[in-house]
Amino acid sequence: MLEQVRKALRVKTGEFDDEIQSIIDACLIDLGIAGAEEISDDNALVRQAVILYAKCHFGFSDDAERYAERYQALKITMANASEYQKE
């Protein structure tokens, strides 16, 4: 997922990989805390949530609030969807 997020952030080098990976990890934890427990790297909504979270927290200050709102809405949807709940 690191490569996909790096591309979405328009980062061309690995110079920020540690920071980006930390953001990815934080997002996945946040989704879990919200109740979206069944998350995987190959799920399109999970990838989109991580990308929105990363854009909010990695150098997109002009649009950070907009990305944060979109992330929060997606997180709530995922947390309430049975597909992301443990059985």
JSON list of C-alpha atoms in Angstrom, two decimals:
[
{"chain": "A", "resi": 1, "resn": "MET", "atom": "CA", "xyz": [0.00, 0.00, 0.00]},
{"chain": "A", "resi": 2, "resn": "LEU", "atom": "CA", "xyz": [2.98, 2.29, 0.56]},
{"chain": "A", "resi": 3, "resn": "GLU", "atom": "CA", "xyz": [3.62, 2.59, -3.16]},
{"chain": "A", "resi": 4, "resn": "GLN", "atom": "CA", "xyz": [-0.02, 3.46, -3.89]},
{"chain": "A", "resi": 5, "resn": "VAL", "atom": "CA", "xyz": [-0.13, 6.11, -1.18]},
{"chain": "A", "resi": 6, "resn": "ARG", "atom": "CA", "xyz": [3.20, 7.55, -2.32]},
{"chain": "A", "resi": 7, "resn": "LYS", "atom": "CA", "xyz": [1.79, 7.90, -5.85]},
{"chain": "A", "resi": 8, "resn": "ALA", "atom": "CA", "xyz": [-1.39, 9.52, -4.55]},
{"chain": "A", "resi": 9, "resn": "LEU", "atom": "CA", "xyz": [0.72, 12.01, -2.61]},
{"chain": "A", "resi": 10, "resn": "ARG", "atom": "CA", "xyz": [2.79, 12.68, -5.75]},
{"chain": "A", "resi": 11, "resn": "VAL", "atom": "CA", "xyz": [5.97, 11.66, -3.92]},
{"chain": "A", "resi": 12, "resn": "LYS", "atom": "CA", "xyz": [8.50, 10.23, -6.37]},
{"chain": "A", "resi": 13, "resn": "THR", "atom": "CA", "xyz": [11.26, 9.12, -4.02]},
{"chain": "A", "resi": 14, "resn": "GLY", "atom": "CA", "xyz": [11.47, 6.88, -0.98]},
{"chain": "A", "resi": 15, "resn": "GLU", "atom": "CA", "xyz": [12.80, 9.73, 1.13]},
{"chain": "A", "resi": 16, "resn": "PHE", "atom": "CA", "xyz": [9.52, 10.04, 3.06]},
{"chain": "A", "resi": 17, "resn": "ASP", "atom": "CA", "xyz": [8.64, 6.33, 3.20]},
{"chain": "A", "resi": 18, "resn": "ASP", "atom": "CA", "xyz": [8.96, 6.09, 7.00]},
{"chain": "A", "resi": 19, "resn": "GLU", "atom": "CA", "xyz": [6.65, 9.05, 7.51]},
{"chain": "A", "resi": 20, "resn": "ILE", "atom": "CA", "xyz": [4.15, 7.79, 4.93]},
{"chain": "A", "resi": 21, "resn": "GLN", "atom": "CA", "xyz": [4.17, 4.30, 6.44]},
{"chain": "A", "resi": 22, "resn": "SER", "atom": "CA", "xyz": [3.50, 5.80, 9.87]},
{"chain": "A", "resi": 23, "resn": "ILE", "atom": "CA", "xyz": [0.53, 7.67, 8.43]},
{"chain": "A", "resi": 24, "resn": "ILE", "atom": "CA", "xyz": [-0.77, 4.46, 6.83]},
{"chain": "A", "resi": 25, "resn": "ASP", "atom": "CA", "xyz": [-0.41, 2.58, 10.11]},
{"chain": "A", "resi": 26, "resn": "ALA", "atom": "CA", "xyz": [-2.17, 5.36, 12.03]},
{"chain": "A", "resi": 27, "resn": "CYS", "atom": "CA", "xyz": [-5.05, 5.34, 9.59]},
{"chain": "A", "resi": 28, "resn": "LEU", "atom": "CA", "xyz": [-5.53, 1.58, 9.85]},
{"chain": "A", "resi": 29, "resn": "ILE", "atom": "CA", "xyz": [-5.54, 1.86, 13.65]},
{"chain": "A", "resi": 30, "resn": "ASP", "atom": "CA", "xyz": [-8.05, 4.71, 13.45]},
{"chain": "A", "resi": 31, "resn": "LEU", "atom": "CA", "xyz": [-10.33, 2.64, 11.22]},
{"chain": "A", "resi": 32, "resn": "GLY", "atom": "CA", "xyz": [-10.11, -0.23, 13.70]},
{"chain": "A", "resi": 33, "resn": "ILE", "atom": "CA", "xyz": [-10.92, 2.01, 16.65]},
{"chain": "A", "resi": 34, "resn": "ALA", "atom": "CA", "xyz": [-13.96, 3.29, 14.76]},
{"chain": "A", "resi": 35, "resn": "GLY", "atom": "CA", "xyz": [-15.19, -0.28, 14.35]},
{"chain": "A", "resi": 36, "resn": "ALA", "atom": "CA", "xyz": [-13.98, -1.17, 10.86]},
{"chain": "A", "resi": 37, "resn": "GLU", "atom": "CA", "xyz": [-12.06, -4.25, 11.90]},
{"chain": "A", "resi": 38, "resn": "GLU", "atom": "CA", "xyz": [-11.93, -6.37, 8.75]},
{"chain": "A", "resi": 39, "resn": "ILE", "atom": "CA", "xyz": [-9.58, -4.26, 6.67]},
{"chain": "A", "resi": 40, "resn": "SER", "atom": "CA", "xyz": [-7.13, -5.41, 4.04]},
{"chain": "A", "resi": 41, "resn": "ASP", "atom": "CA", "xyz": [-4.74, -3.78, 1.61]},
{"chain": "A", "resi": 42, "resn": "ASP", "atom": "CA", "xyz": [-6.56, -5.13, -1.43]},
{"chain": "A", "resi": 43, "resn": "ASN", "atom": "CA", "xyz": [-9.89, -3.46, -0.56]},
{"chain": "A", "resi": 44, "resn": "ALA", "atom": "CA", "xyz": [-10.62, -0.35, -2.64]},
{"chain": "A", "resi": 45, "resn": "LEU", "atom": "CA", "xyz": [-12.43, 1.49, 0.17]},
{"chain": "A", "resi": 46, "resn": "VAL", "atom": "CA", "xyz": [-9.58, 0.84, 2.59]},
{"chain": "A", "resi": 47, "resn": "ARG", "atom": "CA", "xyz": [-7.08, 2.17, 0.06]},
{"chain": "A", "resi": 48, "resn": "GLN", "atom": "CA", "xyz": [-9.23, 5.24, -0.54]},
{"chain": "A", "resi": 49, "resn": "ALA", "atom": "CA", "xyz": [-9.58, 5.87, 3.20]},
{"chain": "A", "resi": 50, "resn": "VAL", "atom": "CA", "xyz": [-5.81, 5.60, 3.66]},
{"chain": "A", "resi": 51, "resn": "ILE", "atom": "CA", "xyz": [-5.16, 7.95, 0.75]},
{"chain": "A", "resi": 52, "resn": "LEU", "atom": "CA", "xyz": [-7.62, 10.55, 2.10]},
{"chain": "A", "resi": 53, "resn": "TYR", "atom": "CA", "xyz": [-6.08, 10.25, 5.56]},
{"chain": "A", "resi": 54, "resn": "ALA", "atom": "CA", "xyz": [-2.58, 10.62, 4.12]},
{"chain": "A", "resi": 55, "resn": "LYS", "atom": "CA", "xyz": [-3.54, 13.67, 2.06]},
{"chain": "A", "resi": 56, "resn": "CYS", "atom": "CA", "xyz": [-4.97, 15.23, 5.19]},
{"chain": "A", "resi": 57, "resn": "HIS", "atom": "CA", "xyz": [-1.80, 14.59, 7.21]},
{"chain": "A", "resi": 58, "resn": "PHE", "atom": "CA", "xyz": [1.02, 14.89, 4.67]},
{"chain": "A", "resi": 59, "resn": "GLY", "atom": "CA", "xyz": [1.65, 18.32, 3.19]},
{"chain": "A", "resi": 60, "resn": "PHE", "atom": "CA", "xyz": [-1.74, 19.08, 1.68]},
{"chain": "A", "resi": 61, "resn": "SER", "atom": "CA", "xyz": [-2.45, 21.93, 4.10]},
{"chain": "A", "resi": 62, "resn": "ASP", "atom": "CA", "xyz": [-4.60, 23.98, 1.70]},
{"chain": "A", "resi": 63, "resn": "ASP", "atom": "CA", "xyz": [-7.07, 21.12, 1.28]},
{"chain": "A", "resi": 64, "resn": "ALA", "atom": "CA", "xyz": [-6.45, 19.26, 4.55]},
{"chain": "A", "resi": 65, "resn": "GLU", "atom": "CA", "xyz": [-9.87, 20.07, 5.98]},
{"chain": "A", "resi": 66, "resn": "ARG", "atom": "CA", "xyz": [-11.64, 18.86, 2.85]},
{"chain": "A", "resi": 67, "resn": "TYR", "atom": "CA", "xyz": [-9.68, 15.59, 2.88]},
{"chain": "A", "resi": 68, "resn": "ALA", "atom": "CA", "xyz": [-10.35, 15.16, 6.61]},
{"chain": "A", "resi": 69, "resn": "GLU", "atom": "CA", "xyz": [-14.10, 15.56, 6.07]},
{"chain": "A", "resi": 70, "resn": "ARG", "atom": "CA", "xyz": [-14.10, 13.04, 3.24]},
{"chain": "A", "resi": 71, "resn": "TYR", "atom": "CA", "xyz": [-12.04, 10.60, 5.32]},
{"chain": "A", "resi": 72, "resn": "GLN", "atom": "CA", "xyz": [-14.38, 10.94, 8.32]},
{"chain": "A", "resi": 73, "resn": "ALA", "atom": "CA", "xyz": [-17.44, 10.28, 6.15]},
{"chain": "A", "resi": 74, "resn": "LEU", "atom": "CA", "xyz": [-15.85, 7.20, 4.60]},
{"chain": "A", "resi": 75, "resn": "LYS", "atom": "CA", "xyz": [-14.67, 5.95, 8.01]},
{"chain": "A", "resi": 76, "resn": "ILE", "atom": "CA", "xyz": [-18.20, 6.20, 9.43]},
{"chain": "A", "resi": 77, "resn": "THR", "atom": "CA", "xyz": [-19.61, 4.34, 6.44]},
{"chain": "A", "resi": 78, "resn": "MET", "atom": "CA", "xyz": [-17.03, 1.56, 6.78]},
{"chain": "A", "resi": 79, "resn": "ALA", "atom": "CA", "xyz": [-17.49, 1.33, 10.56]},
{"chain": "A", "resi": 80, "resn": "ASN", "atom": "CA", "xyz": [-21.22, 0.80, 10.08]},
{"chain": "A", "resi": 81, "resn": "ALA", "atom": "CA", "xyz": [-20.99, -1.64, 7.16]},
{"chain": "A", "resi": 82, "resn": "SER", "atom": "CA", "xyz": [-21.27, -5.32, 8.04]},
{"chain": "A", "resi": 83, "resn": "GLU", "atom": "CA", "xyz": [-18.56, -6.13, 5.49]},
{"chain": "A", "resi": 84, "resn": "TYR", "atom": "CA", "xyz": [-15.97, -4.56, 7.79]},
{"chain": "A", "resi": 85, "resn": "GLN", "atom": "CA", "xyz": [-17.21, -6.09, 11.05]},
{"chain": "A", "resi": 86, "resn": "LYS", "atom": "CA", "xyz": [-15.75, -9.20, 12.65]},
{"chain": "A", "resi": 87, "resn": "GLU", "atom": "CA", "xyz": [-18.18, -12.06, 12.84]}
]
